[in-house]
Amino acid sequence: MLADGRARSGAAILAEAVQRGLLPAATRELTLYTSLSEYVMRALAHGRKPAIVQDERSHAFRINHPLDDWPDAALPARPLPYAKADADALAERLRTTATGPDPAAFETAVCDAFALLGFVTEHVGGIGAPDGILHAPLGPFAYRAIVECKTASPHAAVTAPRLEEPAKFRDAYGAQYALLVGPAFAQHASFTSEMEIHRVSVWTVDDLARAFALGVDPYECRDLFTTGPVADRLDDLAWNRAHGPEKRLAAIAALLHRAAWSAQREVVRQVEPADAPVVTLDSALLIVDAALGAAKATGGATRAEVETAMQDLVRTGAAVAGPNGTGIVMRRGPSPSPETSAPHS
């Protein structure tokens, strides 16, 4: 309900939730309001980023991400560099070994998990050594991370995480990052403060499974490996993919494609081909700004974004370069799709 970034009162959330069948009609507004407020406070107390925030003045709730009121745009599916069946099997192996009797089996599974994500991994283990070492094969952007693994009993959480261990090995092995991986971790104030003190990134098995589903790569993991629970940063990564630079470029291209094709159809019988206009960068900026204004979108497109969108239209075959390489000309109309015209929700 809050995915559009707009703030809603507790009463508005309750009314919509009841209408959608998400809450029973007998739910009291005070109960919902109190539950949401306490959730935010608990998340902050545990050093987590709450999924929603509350405005101090209006007391309304909104999703804890920037407002995205740009027109929607269909993004191509992100290809995974591995078979989904392999990722699912590895996720199940992680869950089994994380609560099993053999810690080394879990260590190996964790190393294999990061290998699936693109890292060159080493399973070390033993006393006085890290459980694993991750090498990001990124040329001049290469880095190294230390992994320590903790198991727990079935249906239990790790209660003694020993965050100083991965931090100690990070420095000893010349790594830039330190990770702690386990089935789940007991949340308490000292655990949160120790994450900050030792600069450790904390991962659960569920976090790794979500990383598989998102298809994160070693380059993106540089941000995921920073201090704190990775679940919050995985949320940010997923949001940015759907609402960030890629979505903006796709929306700009869709708006430009539709408007330019419509204009070309309107003038085809009115002017000679030699006199027909092409879409230059300056005219494209005007077209896109007008379309965003009509959609009541916040902010406009940059010159660089519009230029990139024009190049993408040519690259994907929707347009061709104009005569003598000046501007672009649409070669076909856009595919009918409600995602490219309706505001995001």
Short mmCIF file of C-alpha atoms in Angstrom, two decimals:
data_model
loop_
_atom_site.label_atom_id
_atom_site.label_comp_id
_atom_site.label_asym_id
_atom_site.label_seq_id
_atom_site.Cartn_x
_atom_site.Cartn_y
_atom_site.Cartn_z
CA MET A 1 0.00 0.00 0.00
CA LEU A 2 2.89 2.36 0.64
CA ALA A 3 4.94 1.31 -2.40
CA ASP A 4 4.18 4.57 -4.22
CA GLY A 5 6.08 6.55 -1.57
CA ARG A 6 3.09 8.67 -0.56
CA ALA A 7 2.31 9.14 3.11
CA ARG A 8 -0.97 7.81 4.55
CA SER A 9 -2.61 8.17 7.93
CA GLY A 10 -3.37 5.16 10.07
CA ALA A 11 -7.05 5.56 9.19
CA ALA A 12 -6.31 5.58 5.44
CA ILE A 13 -4.09 2.51 5.74
CA LEU A 14 -6.76 0.67 7.72
CA ALA A 15 -9.52 1.53 5.25
CA GLU A 16 -7.45 0.36 2.28
CA ALA A 17 -6.28 -2.79 4.09
CA VAL A 18 -9.86 -3.75 4.94
CA GLN A 19 -10.97 -3.05 1.36
CA ARG A 20 -8.23 -5.32 0.02
CA GLY A 21 -9.06 -8.05 2.51
CA LEU A 22 -5.70 -7.74 4.27
CA LEU A 23 -7.22 -6.96 7.67
CA PRO A 24 -10.58 -7.90 9.19
CA ALA A 25 -13.21 -5.16 9.26
CA ALA A 26 -13.24 -5.28 13.07
CA THR A 27 -9.63 -4.06 13.33
CA ARG A 28 -9.42 -0.89 15.41
CA GLU A 29 -7.53 2.12 14.07
CA LEU A 30 -5.71 2.56 17.38
CA THR A 31 -4.49 -1.04 17.27
CA LEU A 32 -3.06 -0.62 13.77
CA TYR A 33 -1.53 2.77 14.56
CA THR A 34 0.13 1.46 17.73
CA SER A 35 1.45 -1.65 15.98
CA LEU A 36 3.02 0.36 13.16
CA SER A 37 4.56 2.92 15.53
CA GLU A 38 6.01 0.22 17.79
CA TYR A 39 7.42 -1.64 14.78
CA VAL A 40 9.36 1.48 13.74
CA MET A 41 10.71 1.96 17.27
CA ARG A 42 11.74 -1.71 17.60
CA ALA A 43 13.56 -1.67 14.26
CA LEU A 44 15.49 1.47 15.21
CA ALA A 45 16.32 0.06 18.65
CA HIS A 46 17.87 -3.01 16.98
CA GLY A 47 19.93 -0.88 14.61
CA ARG A 48 17.77 -1.85 11.63
CA LYS A 49 16.34 0.31 8.89
CA PRO A 50 12.54 0.12 9.27
CA ALA A 51 10.59 -0.59 6.11
CA ILE A 52 8.31 2.34 6.95
CA VAL A 53 8.80 5.66 8.73
CA GLN A 54 6.43 8.00 10.53
CA ASP A 55 6.25 11.75 10.04
CA GLU A 56 6.74 13.56 13.36
CA ARG A 57 4.22 16.29 12.57
CA SER A 58 1.41 14.57 10.68
CA HIS A 59 2.02 11.12 12.25
CA ALA A 60 1.38 9.62 8.81
CA PHE A 61 3.31 6.58 7.58
CA ARG A 62 5.24 6.14 4.32
CA ILE A 63 7.69 3.64 2.89
CA ASN A 64 11.30 4.28 3.88
CA HIS A 65 12.44 5.07 0.33
CA PRO A 66 12.37 8.20 -1.82
CA LEU A 67 9.14 9.12 -3.57
CA ASP A 68 8.89 7.66 -7.09
CA ASP A 69 6.03 9.35 -8.92
CA TRP A 70 7.51 8.98 -12.40
CA PRO A 71 5.57 7.03 -15.02
CA ASP A 72 6.16 3.32 -14.84
CA ALA A 73 8.39 1.61 -17.37
CA ALA A 74 8.77 -2.09 -18.09
CA LEU A 75 12.33 -3.13 -17.30
CA PRO A 76 13.84 -6.21 -18.94
CA ALA A 77 14.33 -9.19 -16.68
CA ARG A 78 17.81 -9.27 -15.21
CA PRO A 79 19.50 -12.48 -16.41
CA LEU A 80 21.02 -14.70 -13.74
CA PRO A 81 24.51 -16.12 -14.33
CA TYR A 82 23.38 -19.47 -12.90
CA ALA A 83 20.43 -21.81 -13.12
CA LYS A 84 17.62 -21.09 -10.67
CA ALA A 85 17.51 -24.78 -9.78
CA ASP A 86 21.17 -24.63 -8.71
CA ALA A 87 20.48 -21.58 -6.53
CA ASP A 88 17.44 -23.22 -4.94
CA ALA A 89 19.41 -26.38 -4.18
CA LEU A 90 22.24 -24.38 -2.62
CA ALA A 91 19.79 -22.35 -0.51
CA GLU A 92 18.32 -25.58 0.85
CA ARG A 93 21.81 -26.91 1.56
CA LEU A 94 22.60 -23.71 3.48
CA ARG A 95 19.46 -24.06 5.60
CA THR A 96 20.20 -27.71 6.37
CA THR A 97 23.87 -27.30 7.28
CA ALA A 98 23.32 -24.05 9.24
CA THR A 99 21.44 -26.04 11.87
CA GLY A 100 23.21 -29.35 11.38
CA PRO A 101 25.90 -31.16 13.40
CA ASP A 102 28.84 -30.37 11.08
CA PRO A 103 30.02 -26.72 11.14
CA ALA A 104 32.53 -27.41 8.36
CA ALA A 105 29.70 -28.45 6.05
CA PHE A 106 28.05 -25.07 6.63
CA GLU A 107 31.35 -23.27 6.01
CA THR A 108 31.73 -25.07 2.68
CA ALA A 109 28.15 -24.28 1.72
CA VAL A 110 28.67 -20.59 2.49
CA CYS A 111 31.83 -20.48 0.37
CA ASP A 112 29.95 -22.21 -2.45
CA ALA A 113 27.16 -19.65 -2.10
CA PHE A 114 29.50 -16.73 -2.66
CA ALA A 115 31.19 -18.63 -5.49
CA LEU A 116 27.76 -18.83 -7.14
CA LEU A 117 27.55 -15.04 -6.86
CA GLY A 118 30.83 -14.71 -8.76
CA PHE A 119 33.56 -14.72 -6.12
CA VAL A 120 36.73 -16.78 -6.16
CA THR A 121 36.49 -18.46 -2.76
CA GLU A 122 38.77 -20.35 -0.37
CA HIS A 123 37.43 -22.55 2.42
CA VAL A 124 40.02 -22.42 5.19
CA GLY A 125 38.52 -23.23 8.61
CA GLY A 126 40.23 -24.57 11.67
CA ILE A 127 41.61 -22.84 14.74
CA GLY A 128 43.31 -19.49 14.25
CA ALA A 129 42.09 -19.02 10.67
CA PRO A 130 38.97 -17.61 8.99
CA ASP A 131 36.30 -19.99 7.77
CA GLY A 132 36.52 -18.57 4.26
CA ILE A 133 38.14 -15.94 2.09
CA LEU A 134 36.34 -14.24 -0.78
CA HIS A 135 38.18 -12.65 -3.70
CA ALA A 136 36.22 -10.32 -5.99
CA PRO A 137 37.67 -10.75 -9.52
CA LEU A 138 37.04 -7.16 -10.59
CA GLY A 139 40.37 -6.11 -12.07
CA PRO A 140 41.31 -2.69 -10.64
CA PHE A 141 38.19 -2.85 -8.41
CA ALA A 142 39.15 -6.20 -6.85
CA TYR A 143 38.83 -6.62 -3.10
CA ARG A 144 38.95 -9.33 -0.45
CA ALA A 145 36.50 -10.30 2.30
CA ILE A 146 36.77 -12.60 5.30
CA VAL A 147 33.89 -14.91 6.21
CA GLU A 148 33.14 -16.39 9.61
CA CYS A 149 30.25 -18.85 9.96
CA LYS A 150 28.13 -19.70 13.00
CA THR A 151 25.67 -22.58 13.28
CA ALA A 152 22.77 -23.00 15.71
CA SER A 153 20.30 -25.61 16.82
CA PRO A 154 17.18 -26.07 14.68
CA HIS A 155 14.65 -23.24 15.18
CA ALA A 156 17.22 -21.32 17.25
CA ALA A 157 19.36 -18.23 16.68
CA VAL A 158 23.08 -17.67 17.18
CA THR A 159 23.49 -16.23 20.69
CA ALA A 160 27.30 -15.89 20.80
CA PRO A 161 28.28 -14.36 17.46
CA ARG A 162 31.84 -13.33 18.47
CA LEU A 163 32.00 -10.40 16.04
CA GLU A 164 35.60 -9.73 16.97
CA GLU A 165 36.70 -12.89 15.15
CA PRO A 166 35.95 -11.86 11.56
CA ALA A 167 37.29 -8.38 12.35
CA LYS A 168 40.55 -9.85 13.62
CA PHE A 169 41.00 -12.01 10.53
CA ARG A 170 40.14 -9.11 8.22
CA ASP A 171 43.14 -7.16 9.43
CA ALA A 172 45.43 -10.20 9.57
CA TYR A 173 44.64 -11.26 6.01
CA GLY A 174 44.68 -7.80 4.45
CA ALA A 175 40.97 -7.92 3.60
CA GLN A 176 38.75 -4.90 3.16
CA TYR A 177 35.56 -6.48 4.53
CA ALA A 178 34.50 -8.96 7.23
CA LEU A 179 31.32 -11.04 7.14
CA LEU A 180 29.48 -13.08 9.73
CA VAL A 181 27.02 -15.67 8.37
CA GLY A 182 24.54 -17.78 10.31
CA PRO A 183 20.97 -19.14 10.27
CA ALA A 184 19.68 -16.22 12.41
CA PHE A 185 21.05 -13.98 15.13
CA ALA A 186 19.58 -13.03 18.49
CA GLN A 187 18.85 -9.31 18.44
CA HIS A 188 20.11 -7.34 21.42
CA ALA A 189 21.71 -3.95 21.99
CA SER A 190 25.27 -5.26 22.42
CA PHE A 191 25.10 -7.17 19.13
CA THR A 192 24.14 -3.97 17.32
CA SER A 193 26.90 -1.94 18.90
CA GLU A 194 29.52 -4.64 18.27
CA MET A 195 28.66 -4.67 14.57
CA GLU A 196 29.60 -1.00 14.46
CA ILE A 197 32.69 -1.38 16.63
CA HIS A 198 34.12 -4.27 14.61
CA ARG A 199 32.75 -3.13 11.20
CA VAL A 200 31.19 -6.48 10.33
CA SER A 201 28.50 -7.22 7.74
CA VAL A 202 25.97 -9.71 9.13
CA TRP A 203 24.25 -12.20 6.78
CA THR A 204 21.64 -14.84 7.45
CA VAL A 205 20.88 -17.85 5.27
CA ASP A 206 17.72 -16.08 4.12
CA ASP A 207 19.83 -13.10 3.07
CA LEU A 208 21.97 -15.36 0.88
CA ALA A 209 18.87 -16.91 -0.67
CA ARG A 210 17.58 -13.43 -1.46
CA ALA A 211 20.95 -12.47 -2.95
CA PHE A 212 20.57 -15.49 -5.27
CA ALA A 213 17.09 -14.34 -6.31
CA LEU A 214 18.34 -10.81 -6.99
CA GLY A 215 21.42 -12.06 -8.83
CA VAL A 216 23.76 -9.70 -6.99
CA ASP A 217 27.34 -9.60 -8.23
CA PRO A 218 30.73 -8.90 -6.60
CA TYR A 219 30.62 -5.26 -7.71
CA GLU A 220 27.31 -4.69 -5.91
CA CYS A 221 28.60 -6.60 -2.91
CA ARG A 222 31.05 -3.81 -2.14
CA ASP A 223 28.09 -1.90 -0.71
CA LEU A 224 26.42 -5.00 0.72
CA PHE A 225 29.58 -5.86 2.68
CA THR A 226 29.61 -2.62 4.66
CA THR A 227 28.82 -2.59 8.38
CA GLY A 228 25.50 -3.88 9.70
CA PRO A 229 22.69 -6.28 8.77
CA VAL A 230 22.75 -6.85 5.01
CA ALA A 231 18.97 -7.30 4.83
CA ASP A 232 18.51 -3.52 4.90
CA ARG A 233 20.92 -3.01 2.01
CA LEU A 234 19.33 -5.81 -0.01
CA ASP A 235 16.04 -3.92 0.35
CA ASP A 236 17.75 -0.75 -0.90
CA LEU A 237 19.33 -2.63 -3.80
CA ALA A 238 16.01 -4.11 -4.91
CA TRP A 239 14.31 -0.70 -4.65
CA ASN A 240 17.05 1.08 -6.58
CA ARG A 241 16.90 -1.48 -9.38
CA ALA A 242 13.16 -0.96 -9.78
CA HIS A 243 13.09 2.79 -9.16
CA GLY A 244 16.61 4.06 -9.79
CA PRO A 245 18.66 5.03 -12.86
CA GLU A 246 17.57 2.07 -15.02
CA LYS A 247 13.89 2.81 -14.43
CA ARG A 248 14.40 6.53 -15.15
CA LEU A 249 16.10 5.79 -18.47
CA ALA A 250 13.40 3.30 -19.45
CA ALA A 251 10.66 5.81 -18.59
CA ILE A 252 12.37 8.57 -20.58
CA ALA A 253 12.79 6.29 -23.60
CA ALA A 254 9.14 5.17 -23.42
CA LEU A 255 7.83 8.75 -23.20
CA LEU A 256 10.07 9.91 -26.05
CA HIS A 257 9.21 6.91 -28.21
CA ARG A 258 5.46 7.42 -27.88
CA ALA A 259 5.52 11.20 -28.40
CA ALA A 260 7.94 11.16 -31.33
CA TRP A 261 6.10 8.38 -33.16
CA SER A 262 2.81 10.21 -32.74
CA ALA A 263 4.36 13.41 -34.11
CA GLN A 264 5.83 11.58 -37.10
CA ARG A 265 2.41 10.14 -37.95
CA GLU A 266 0.76 13.54 -37.71
CA VAL A 267 3.12 15.29 -40.17
CA VAL A 268 3.64 12.47 -42.67
CA ARG A 269 1.00 13.84 -45.07
CA GLN A 270 1.77 17.50 -44.41
CA VAL A 271 5.47 17.86 -45.28
CA GLU A 272 7.89 16.46 -47.78
CA PRO A 273 10.29 13.82 -46.40
CA ALA A 274 13.24 16.15 -46.90
CA ASP A 275 11.55 18.73 -44.65
CA ALA A 276 10.33 16.36 -41.96
CA PRO A 277 11.82 17.09 -38.53
CA VAL A 278 14.01 14.69 -36.59
CA VAL A 279 14.24 14.32 -32.82
CA THR A 280 17.30 16.26 -31.74
CA LEU A 281 18.61 16.26 -28.20
CA ASP A 282 17.11 19.70 -27.54
CA SER A 283 13.69 18.74 -28.88
CA ALA A 284 13.82 15.46 -26.96
CA LEU A 285 14.43 17.38 -23.73
CA LEU A 286 11.34 19.48 -24.40
CA ILE A 287 9.24 16.41 -25.24
CA VAL A 288 10.28 14.53 -22.11
CA ASP A 289 9.86 17.53 -19.78
CA ALA A 290 6.37 18.15 -21.15
CA ALA A 291 5.39 14.49 -20.68
CA LEU A 292 6.76 14.39 -17.12
CA GLY A 293 4.94 17.61 -16.33
CA ALA A 294 1.68 16.19 -17.65
CA ALA A 295 2.20 13.13 -15.43
CA LYS A 296 2.86 15.43 -12.42
CA ALA A 297 6.19 13.70 -11.87
CA THR A 298 8.64 15.21 -9.40
CA GLY A 299 11.76 16.58 -11.06
CA GLY A 300 12.82 16.42 -14.68
CA ALA A 301 15.24 14.47 -16.81
CA THR A 302 18.84 15.52 -17.21
CA ARG A 303 20.41 16.19 -20.57
CA ALA A 304 22.69 13.17 -20.12
CA GLU A 305 19.72 10.90 -19.31
CA VAL A 306 17.79 11.98 -22.41
CA GLU A 307 20.87 11.51 -24.60
CA THR A 308 21.40 8.01 -23.19
CA ALA A 309 17.72 7.16 -23.74
CA MET A 310 18.00 8.27 -27.38
CA GLN A 311 21.02 6.02 -27.83
CA ASP A 312 19.11 3.14 -26.23
CA LEU A 313 16.21 3.61 -28.67
CA VAL A 314 18.65 3.27 -31.56
CA ARG A 315 20.46 0.34 -29.96
CA THR A 316 17.24 -1.60 -29.40
CA GLY A 317 16.03 -0.97 -32.94
CA ALA A 318 13.12 1.32 -32.04
CA ALA A 319 14.80 4.24 -33.81
CA VAL A 320 17.48 5.01 -36.36
CA ALA A 321 19.90 7.87 -36.66
CA GLY A 322 18.60 10.81 -38.70
CA PRO A 323 20.08 11.98 -42.02
CA ASN A 324 23.79 12.74 -41.74
CA GLY A 325 23.71 11.39 -38.19
CA THR A 326 21.57 14.27 -36.92
CA GLY A 327 19.06 13.31 -34.22
CA ILE A 328 16.97 10.17 -34.38
CA VAL A 329 13.82 9.00 -36.17
CA MET A 330 11.42 6.40 -34.76
CA ARG A 331 11.09 3.41 -37.06
CA ARG A 332 8.01 1.89 -35.42
CA GLY A 333 5.46 2.62 -32.73
CA PRO A 334 5.82 1.56 -29.11
CA SER A 335 4.30 -1.68 -27.90
CA PRO A 336 1.03 -1.07 -26.06
CA SER A 337 1.75 -1.47 -22.37
CA PRO A 338 -0.01 0.05 -19.37
CA GLU A 339 3.27 -0.08 -17.44
CA THR A 340 4.71 2.65 -19.63
CA SER A 341 1.87 5.11 -19.12
CA ALA A 342 0.45 4.68 -15.65
CA PRO A 343 2.01 6.30 -12.56
CA HIS A 344 3.91 3.89 -10.35
CA SER A 345 1.97 2.19 -7.61
#
